[in-house]
mmCIF file of C-alpha atoms and ligand atoms in Angstrom:
data_model
loop_
_atom_site.group_PDB
_atom_site.id
_atom_site.type_symbol
_atom_site.label_atom_id
_atom_site.label_comp_id
_atom_site.label_asym_id
_atom_site.label_seq_id
_atom_site.Cartn_x
_atom_site.Cartn_y
_atom_site.Cartn_z
ATOM 1 C CA UNK A 3 -1.930 -23.897 -12.107
ATOM 2 C CA UNK A 4 -4.819 -21.795 -10.815
ATOM 3 C CA UNK A 5 -6.263 -19.196 -12.982
ATOM 4 C CA UNK A 6 -5.239 -16.501 -10.537
ATOM 5 C CA UNK A 7 -1.825 -17.261 -10.557
ATOM 6 C CA UNK A 8 -2.149 -17.741 -14.441
ATOM 7 C CA UNK A 9 -3.802 -14.181 -14.642
ATOM 8 C CA UNK A 10 -0.566 -12.667 -12.236
ATOM 9 C CA UNK A 11 2.014 -14.272 -14.808
ATOM 10 C CA UNK A 12 0.274 -12.766 -17.482
ATOM 11 C CA UNK A 13 0.364 -9.263 -16.009
ATOM 12 C CA UNK A 14 4.234 -10.068 -14.989
ATOM 13 C CA UNK A 15 5.090 -11.203 -18.839
ATOM 14 C CA UNK A 16 3.455 -7.913 -20.099
ATOM 15 C CA UNK A 17 5.351 -5.691 -17.465
ATOM 16 C CA UNK A 18 8.838 -7.708 -17.977
ATOM 17 C CA UNK A 19 8.263 -6.902 -21.829
ATOM 18 C CA UNK A 20 7.828 -3.356 -21.156
ATOM 19 C CA UNK A 21 10.518 -2.454 -19.180
ATOM 20 C CA UNK A 22 13.200 -5.196 -18.489
ATOM 21 C CA UNK A 23 14.402 -3.483 -15.317
ATOM 22 C CA UNK A 24 11.737 -5.320 -13.633
ATOM 23 C CA UNK A 25 13.475 -8.433 -13.812
ATOM 24 C CA UNK A 26 16.172 -6.769 -10.994
ATOM 25 C CA UNK A 27 15.497 -7.002 -7.767
ATOM 26 C CA UNK A 28 13.372 -3.986 -6.589
ATOM 27 C CA UNK A 29 11.103 -1.883 -4.165
ATOM 28 C CA UNK A 30 7.655 -1.802 -4.890
ATOM 29 C CA UNK A 31 5.414 0.987 -4.027
ATOM 30 C CA UNK A 32 1.215 1.348 -3.794
ATOM 31 C CA UNK A 33 0.480 4.414 -3.862
ATOM 32 C CA UNK A 34 -3.048 5.799 -2.272
ATOM 33 C CA UNK A 35 -4.607 9.393 -2.906
ATOM 34 C CA UNK A 36 -2.516 12.265 -2.593
ATOM 35 C CA UNK A 37 1.103 10.381 -2.499
ATOM 36 C CA UNK A 38 1.172 9.051 -5.895
ATOM 37 C CA UNK A 39 2.787 12.375 -7.187
ATOM 38 C CA UNK A 40 6.374 10.910 -5.627
ATOM 39 C CA UNK A 41 6.841 9.116 -9.136
ATOM 40 C CA UNK A 42 7.875 12.301 -10.529
ATOM 41 C CA UNK A 43 10.913 11.984 -8.151
ATOM 42 C CA UNK A 44 12.299 8.896 -9.820
ATOM 43 C CA UNK A 45 15.168 8.586 -12.413
ATOM 44 C CA UNK A 46 14.621 7.326 -15.808
ATOM 45 C CA UNK A 47 10.937 7.073 -14.872
ATOM 46 C CA UNK A 48 8.376 4.662 -17.626
ATOM 47 C CA UNK A 49 4.933 4.679 -17.128
ATOM 48 C CA UNK A 50 2.917 1.762 -18.550
ATOM 49 C CA UNK A 51 -0.848 2.682 -18.332
ATOM 50 C CA UNK A 52 -3.130 -0.087 -16.635
ATOM 51 C CA UNK A 53 -5.221 -0.591 -19.335
ATOM 52 C CA UNK A 54 -1.964 -2.097 -21.314
ATOM 53 C CA UNK A 55 -1.283 -4.546 -18.913
ATOM 54 C CA UNK A 56 -3.729 -8.133 -18.732
ATOM 55 C CA UNK A 57 -5.711 -8.092 -15.811
ATOM 56 C CA UNK A 58 -5.020 -4.692 -14.570
ATOM 57 C CA UNK A 59 -8.237 -2.884 -12.907
ATOM 58 C CA UNK A 60 -9.608 0.219 -13.842
ATOM 59 C CA UNK A 61 -9.493 2.863 -11.218
ATOM 60 C CA UNK A 62 -12.523 5.225 -10.964
ATOM 61 C CA UNK A 63 -11.270 7.371 -8.078
ATOM 62 C CA UNK A 64 -9.780 10.803 -8.279
ATOM 63 C CA UNK A 65 -6.203 10.917 -7.148
ATOM 64 C CA UNK A 66 -5.819 7.262 -8.377
ATOM 65 C CA UNK A 67 -4.519 7.576 -11.916
ATOM 66 C CA UNK A 68 -4.057 3.743 -13.063
ATOM 67 C CA UNK A 69 -0.532 3.675 -14.440
ATOM 68 C CA UNK A 70 2.591 1.384 -13.459
ATOM 69 C CA UNK A 71 5.783 3.332 -13.202
ATOM 70 C CA UNK A 72 9.254 2.155 -13.180
ATOM 71 C CA UNK A 73 12.253 4.074 -12.251
ATOM 72 C CA UNK A 74 15.277 4.069 -10.185
ATOM 73 C CA UNK A 75 16.078 5.649 -6.753
ATOM 74 C CA UNK A 76 19.339 6.217 -6.082
ATOM 75 C CA UNK A 77 20.264 3.348 -8.510
ATOM 76 C CA UNK A 78 17.685 1.105 -7.028
ATOM 77 C CA UNK A 79 14.926 -0.040 -9.180
ATOM 78 C CA UNK A 80 11.159 1.282 -7.914
ATOM 79 C CA UNK A 81 8.106 -0.332 -9.232
ATOM 80 C CA UNK A 82 4.852 2.152 -8.379
ATOM 81 C CA UNK A 83 1.272 1.352 -8.822
ATOM 82 C CA UNK A 84 0.114 4.525 -9.131
ATOM 83 C CA UNK A 85 -3.552 4.157 -7.988
ATOM 84 C CA UNK A 86 -5.565 1.397 -6.930
ATOM 85 C CA UNK A 87 -8.743 -0.627 -7.071
ATOM 86 C CA UNK A 88 -10.942 -0.528 -4.025
ATOM 87 C CA UNK A 89 -14.019 -2.978 -2.782
ATOM 88 C CA UNK A 90 -16.373 0.139 -2.372
ATOM 89 C CA UNK A 91 -15.900 0.317 -6.452
ATOM 90 C CA UNK A 92 -17.667 -2.723 -6.866
ATOM 91 C CA UNK A 93 -14.363 -4.746 -7.476
ATOM 92 C CA UNK A 94 -13.944 -8.359 -6.043
ATOM 93 C CA UNK A 95 -11.252 -8.643 -3.400
ATOM 94 C CA UNK A 96 -9.196 -10.759 -6.085
ATOM 95 C CA UNK A 97 -9.032 -7.907 -8.711
ATOM 96 C CA UNK A 98 -7.971 -5.662 -6.029
ATOM 97 C CA UNK A 99 -5.279 -7.843 -5.138
ATOM 98 C CA UNK A 100 -4.763 -8.177 -8.197
ATOM 99 C CA UNK A 101 -1.759 -5.504 -9.004
ATOM 100 C CA UNK A 102 0.354 -6.268 -5.525
ATOM 101 C CA UNK A 103 0.199 -10.224 -6.364
ATOM 102 C CA UNK A 104 1.645 -9.056 -9.506
ATOM 103 C CA UNK A 105 4.466 -6.765 -7.801
ATOM 104 C CA UNK A 106 5.616 -9.471 -5.534
ATOM 105 C CA UNK A 107 5.782 -12.458 -8.845
ATOM 106 C CA UNK A 108 8.126 -9.905 -10.210
ATOM 107 C CA UNK A 109 10.374 -10.127 -7.496
ATOM 108 C CA UNK A 110 9.833 -7.128 -5.412
ATOM 109 C CA UNK A 111 11.944 -7.290 -2.336
ATOM 110 C CA UNK A 112 9.692 -5.283 -0.064
ATOM 111 C CA UNK A 113 6.798 -3.206 -0.814
ATOM 112 C CA UNK A 114 5.595 -0.162 0.800
ATOM 113 C CA UNK A 115 1.779 0.134 0.819
ATOM 114 C CA UNK A 116 0.700 3.662 1.425
ATOM 115 C CA UNK A 117 -2.992 5.082 1.697
ATOM 116 C CA UNK A 118 -4.368 8.611 2.884
ATOM 117 C CA UNK A 119 -6.520 7.696 6.361
ATOM 118 C CA UNK A 120 -8.631 9.415 9.321
ATOM 119 C CA UNK A 121 -6.592 9.899 12.215
ATOM 120 C CA UNK A 122 -8.559 8.073 15.496
ATOM 121 C CA UNK A 123 -5.687 8.196 17.777
ATOM 122 C CA UNK A 124 -6.276 11.913 19.286
ATOM 123 C CA UNK A 125 -2.495 12.534 19.458
ATOM 124 C CA UNK A 126 -2.352 12.534 15.704
ATOM 125 C CA UNK A 127 -2.131 15.898 13.487
ATOM 126 C CA UNK A 128 -3.592 16.552 9.963
ATOM 127 C CA UNK A 129 -0.662 16.033 7.260
ATOM 128 C CA UNK A 130 1.717 13.978 9.831
ATOM 129 C CA UNK A 131 2.528 10.461 8.222
ATOM 130 C CA UNK A 132 1.501 7.138 10.642
ATOM 131 C CA UNK A 133 3.838 4.125 10.432
ATOM 132 C CA UNK A 134 1.720 1.295 9.837
ATOM 133 C CA UNK A 135 2.506 -1.311 12.715
ATOM 134 C CA UNK A 136 -0.409 -3.971 12.571
ATOM 135 C CA UNK A 137 -3.965 -3.842 11.256
ATOM 136 C CA UNK A 138 -7.720 -4.824 11.144
ATOM 137 C CA UNK A 139 -9.376 -6.312 8.601
ATOM 138 C CA UNK A 140 -12.777 -4.894 8.951
ATOM 139 C CA UNK A 141 -14.022 -5.025 5.538
ATOM 140 C CA UNK A 142 -15.819 -8.605 5.981
ATOM 141 C CA UNK A 143 -14.000 -10.000 2.649
ATOM 142 C CA UNK A 144 -10.613 -11.762 2.107
ATOM 143 C CA UNK A 145 -8.996 -12.336 -1.302
ATOM 144 C CA UNK A 146 -7.833 -15.687 0.065
ATOM 145 C CA UNK A 147 -11.542 -17.105 0.416
ATOM 146 C CA UNK A 148 -11.834 -20.453 -2.205
ATOM 147 C CA UNK A 149 -9.523 -23.071 -2.997
ATOM 148 C CA UNK A 150 -6.175 -21.834 -1.816
ATOM 149 C CA UNK A 151 -2.908 -22.403 -4.599
ATOM 150 C CA UNK A 152 -0.125 -23.370 -2.576
ATOM 151 C CA UNK A 153 2.310 -22.310 -5.334
ATOM 152 C CA UNK A 154 0.922 -18.418 -3.978
ATOM 153 C CA UNK A 155 1.267 -19.303 -0.755
ATOM 154 C CA UNK A 156 -0.053 -21.480 2.712
ATOM 155 C CA UNK A 157 -3.857 -22.013 3.413
ATOM 156 C CA UNK A 158 -3.678 -20.661 6.881
ATOM 157 C CA UNK A 159 -1.023 -17.658 6.460
ATOM 158 C CA UNK A 160 0.409 -16.365 9.710
ATOM 159 C CA UNK A 161 0.396 -12.629 9.924
ATOM 160 C CA UNK A 162 1.424 -12.533 13.433
ATOM 161 C CA UNK A 163 4.319 -9.670 12.209
ATOM 162 C CA UNK A 164 2.588 -9.324 9.555
ATOM 163 C CA UNK A 165 4.200 -5.158 8.762
ATOM 164 C CA UNK A 166 7.777 -6.326 8.453
ATOM 165 C CA UNK A 167 9.864 -5.353 11.530
ATOM 166 C CA UNK A 168 12.892 -4.748 9.573
ATOM 167 C CA UNK A 169 11.175 -2.293 6.717
ATOM 168 C CA UNK A 170 9.584 -0.646 9.996
ATOM 169 C CA UNK A 171 12.680 0.110 11.614
ATOM 170 C CA UNK A 172 14.353 1.320 8.263
ATOM 171 C CA UNK A 173 11.542 3.752 7.953
ATOM 172 C CA UNK A 174 11.621 4.473 12.141
ATOM 173 C CA UNK A 175 15.196 5.734 11.273
ATOM 174 C CA UNK A 176 14.592 7.527 8.095
ATOM 175 C CA UNK A 177 12.305 9.846 9.944
ATOM 176 C CA UNK A 178 14.828 10.461 12.548
ATOM 177 C CA UNK A 179 17.694 11.646 10.222
ATOM 178 C CA UNK A 180 14.707 13.337 8.213
ATOM 179 C CA UNK A 181 13.543 15.362 11.316
ATOM 180 C CA UNK A 182 10.108 14.263 10.706
ATOM 181 C CA UNK A 183 7.433 12.919 12.967
ATOM 182 C CA UNK A 184 6.275 9.190 12.552
ATOM 183 C CA UNK A 185 3.888 8.262 15.099
ATOM 184 C CA UNK A 186 2.677 4.380 14.921
ATOM 185 C CA UNK A 187 -0.140 2.729 15.142
ATOM 186 C CA UNK A 188 -2.770 -0.059 13.784
ATOM 187 C CA UNK A 189 -4.683 1.067 10.461
ATOM 188 C CA UNK A 190 -8.255 -0.230 10.732
ATOM 189 C CA UNK A 191 -9.447 -1.293 6.965
ATOM 190 C CA UNK A 192 -13.514 -0.515 6.101
ATOM 191 C CA UNK A 193 -15.329 -1.172 3.207
ATOM 192 C CA UNK A 194 -16.636 2.279 2.739
ATOM 193 C CA UNK A 195 -17.376 4.337 0.735
ATOM 194 C CA UNK A 196 -19.226 6.476 3.472
ATOM 195 C CA UNK A 197 -17.141 7.606 6.020
ATOM 196 C CA UNK A 198 -17.406 6.729 9.181
ATOM 197 C CA UNK A 199 -20.292 7.857 11.654
ATOM 198 C CA UNK A 200 -18.883 9.416 15.042
ATOM 199 C CA UNK A 201 -20.256 6.288 16.627
ATOM 200 C CA UNK A 202 -18.212 3.788 14.514
ATOM 201 C CA UNK A 203 -15.576 6.043 14.824
ATOM 202 C CA UNK A 204 -16.186 5.775 18.984
ATOM 203 C CA UNK A 205 -16.268 1.671 18.403
ATOM 204 C CA UNK A 206 -13.081 1.675 16.749
ATOM 205 C CA UNK A 207 -11.352 3.358 18.971
ATOM 206 C CA UNK A 208 -12.777 1.600 21.643
ATOM 207 C CA UNK A 209 -11.155 -1.720 19.543
ATOM 208 C CA UNK A 210 -7.623 0.141 19.535
ATOM 209 C CA UNK A 211 -7.395 1.660 15.891
ATOM 210 C CA UNK A 212 -4.981 4.499 15.543
ATOM 211 C CA UNK A 213 -6.427 5.433 11.682
ATOM 212 C CA UNK A 214 -9.275 4.252 9.779
ATOM 213 C CA UNK A 215 -9.417 4.031 5.875
ATOM 214 C CA UNK A 216 -11.020 2.194 2.703
ATOM 215 C CA UNK A 217 -8.148 0.366 1.489
ATOM 216 C CA UNK A 218 -4.498 -1.730 2.218
ATOM 217 C CA UNK A 219 -5.624 -4.479 4.264
ATOM 218 C CA UNK A 220 -6.634 -7.046 1.607
ATOM 219 C CA UNK A 221 -3.076 -6.251 -0.173
ATOM 220 C CA UNK A 222 -1.142 -6.691 2.886
ATOM 221 C CA UNK A 223 -2.860 -10.188 3.361
ATOM 222 C CA UNK A 224 -2.059 -10.992 -0.337
ATOM 223 C CA UNK A 225 1.551 -10.237 -0.086
ATOM 224 C CA UNK A 226 2.073 -11.937 3.283
ATOM 225 C CA UNK A 227 0.333 -14.682 1.600
ATOM 226 C CA UNK A 228 3.104 -15.036 -0.939
ATOM 227 C CA UNK A 229 5.616 -14.225 2.061
ATOM 228 C CA UNK A 230 6.995 -10.830 0.594
ATOM 229 C CA UNK A 231 8.123 -8.215 3.504
ATOM 230 C CA UNK A 232 5.878 -5.058 3.553
ATOM 231 C CA UNK A 233 5.999 -1.609 5.023
ATOM 232 C CA UNK A 234 3.029 0.607 5.770
ATOM 233 C CA UNK A 235 2.610 4.685 5.792
ATOM 234 C CA UNK A 236 -1.191 6.136 6.116
ATOM 235 C CA UNK A 237 -1.138 10.075 5.449
ATOM 236 C CA UNK A 238 -3.325 11.295 8.386
ATOM 237 C CA UNK A 239 -5.954 13.478 5.954
ATOM 238 C CA UNK A 240 -8.283 14.198 8.301
ATOM 239 C CA UNK A 241 -9.224 13.627 11.974
ATOM 240 C CA UNK A 242 -11.398 10.888 11.942
ATOM 241 C CA UNK A 243 -15.703 11.460 11.817
ATOM 242 C CA UNK A 244 -16.474 13.566 15.043
ATOM 243 C CA UNK A 245 -13.113 14.841 15.675
ATOM 244 C CA UNK A 246 -12.996 17.543 13.155
ATOM 245 C CA UNK A 247 -14.411 18.957 9.690
ATOM 246 C CA UNK A 248 -16.918 17.571 7.623
ATOM 247 C CA UNK A 249 -15.229 14.912 5.433
ATOM 248 C CA UNK A 250 -14.781 15.209 1.749
ATOM 249 C CA UNK A 251 -12.114 13.787 -0.622
ATOM 250 C CA UNK A 252 -10.965 16.677 -2.080
ATOM 251 C CA UNK A 253 -9.511 17.976 0.945
ATOM 252 C CA UNK A 254 -8.264 14.170 1.986
ATOM 253 C CA UNK A 255 -6.379 14.266 -1.301
ATOM 254 C CA UNK A 256 -4.896 17.692 -0.903
ATOM 255 C CA UNK A 257 -3.637 17.041 2.424
ATOM 256 C CA UNK A 258 -2.346 13.964 1.367
ATOM 257 C CA UNK A 259 -0.253 15.670 -1.565
ATOM 258 C CA UNK A 260 1.168 18.133 1.116
ATOM 259 C CA UNK A 261 2.925 14.900 2.598
ATOM 260 C CA UNK A 262 4.859 14.134 -0.453
ATOM 261 C CA UNK A 263 8.004 15.801 0.391
ATOM 262 C CA UNK A 264 8.386 13.915 3.543
ATOM 263 C CA UNK A 265 7.294 10.637 2.082
ATOM 264 C CA UNK A 266 10.197 10.918 -0.468
ATOM 265 C CA UNK A 267 12.547 11.149 2.170
ATOM 266 C CA UNK A 268 11.295 8.423 4.095
ATOM 267 C CA UNK A 269 11.710 6.306 0.659
ATOM 268 C CA UNK A 270 15.219 7.462 0.326
ATOM 269 C CA UNK A 271 15.983 6.439 3.531
ATOM 270 C CA UNK A 272 14.530 2.747 3.179
ATOM 271 C CA UNK A 273 16.530 2.401 0.089
ATOM 272 C CA UNK A 274 19.719 3.538 1.376
ATOM 273 C CA UNK A 275 18.966 1.435 4.524
ATOM 274 C CA UNK A 276 17.817 -1.884 2.177
ATOM 275 C CA UNK A 277 20.614 -3.695 3.510
ATOM 276 C CA UNK A 278 19.127 -4.178 6.777
ATOM 277 C CA UNK A 279 15.712 -5.307 5.578
ATOM 278 C CA UNK A 280 15.605 -6.975 2.277
ATOM 279 C CA UNK A 281 17.299 -10.574 1.826
ATOM 280 C CA UNK A 282 20.489 -11.133 0.285
ATOM 281 C CA UNK A 283 19.067 -13.341 -3.307
HETATM 282 N N1 HPA B 525 -12.238 7.578 6.959
HETATM 283 C C1 HPA B 525 -12.136 6.462 5.577
HETATM 284 N N2 HPA B 525 -11.121 6.474 5.250
HETATM 285 C C2 HPA B 525 -10.405 7.551 4.976
HETATM 286 C C3 HPA B 525 -10.603 8.883 5.918
HETATM 287 C C4 HPA B 525 -11.499 8.535 6.828
HETATM 288 O O1 HPA B 525 -11.892 9.513 7.911
HETATM 289 N N3 HPA B 525 -10.026 9.653 5.283
HETATM 290 C C5 HPA B 525 -9.230 9.061 4.314
HETATM 291 N N4 HPA B 525 -9.494 7.938 4.013
#
């Protein structure tokens, strides 16, 4: 067994002993800036601080508390990573994807990856959620570089349906039922930590970007490598550089926060429609 998988299994064991509900089939959530308060809406919440889970990274960014939260939503177990590690903090790609690999190995039936992002598509409004239907990895990094462990996944993973069509349909239906707009698009993941220049935004717009951010793409790669379904939601926390006001993180987090109720409604709808996307065991 590779050391990567052994490290993941150590985290799995610690989480299983801290909360045996994680042995049941569950929905995973990676909660980005401003969206992590959704855990307060779960029933029977149990919080495990990242420092109590071997291998879990420390988080340094405001809005990323660094806790694993286990709860239930309409009787279904939900396991949330409240806070994530980013490349721009100096973490290597394997550390960045350690939490999502742990969720998959624990047995997640599907994982919703969320983030705050800059809106590149000119039809987007600040505060809206965007359904991620595809991505471009512009970080220059990849968590799969190095020897491949076939126990994790194949050497050359197929990324043609990276963002699960079934989960995406369930999220679309949930948005419709909640009366929320849910525009769709491609998320371009950049390294950061600088926000983009207006010229960089013109470049990614020409390349087909709808939203830009500094997370998500490596996690998506790691989860798909392991064969787990993923769905994605970006809160459009600001218009991309050159299109709106100056960018700052406090503002980004505040706007993302306001999208919380819609996000929860989408989550409820996704769980209620799980028979349409999660595979029977
Ligand atoms: N650019 C990159 N990352 C971001 C942005 C942005 O405009 N907004 C929130 N995260």
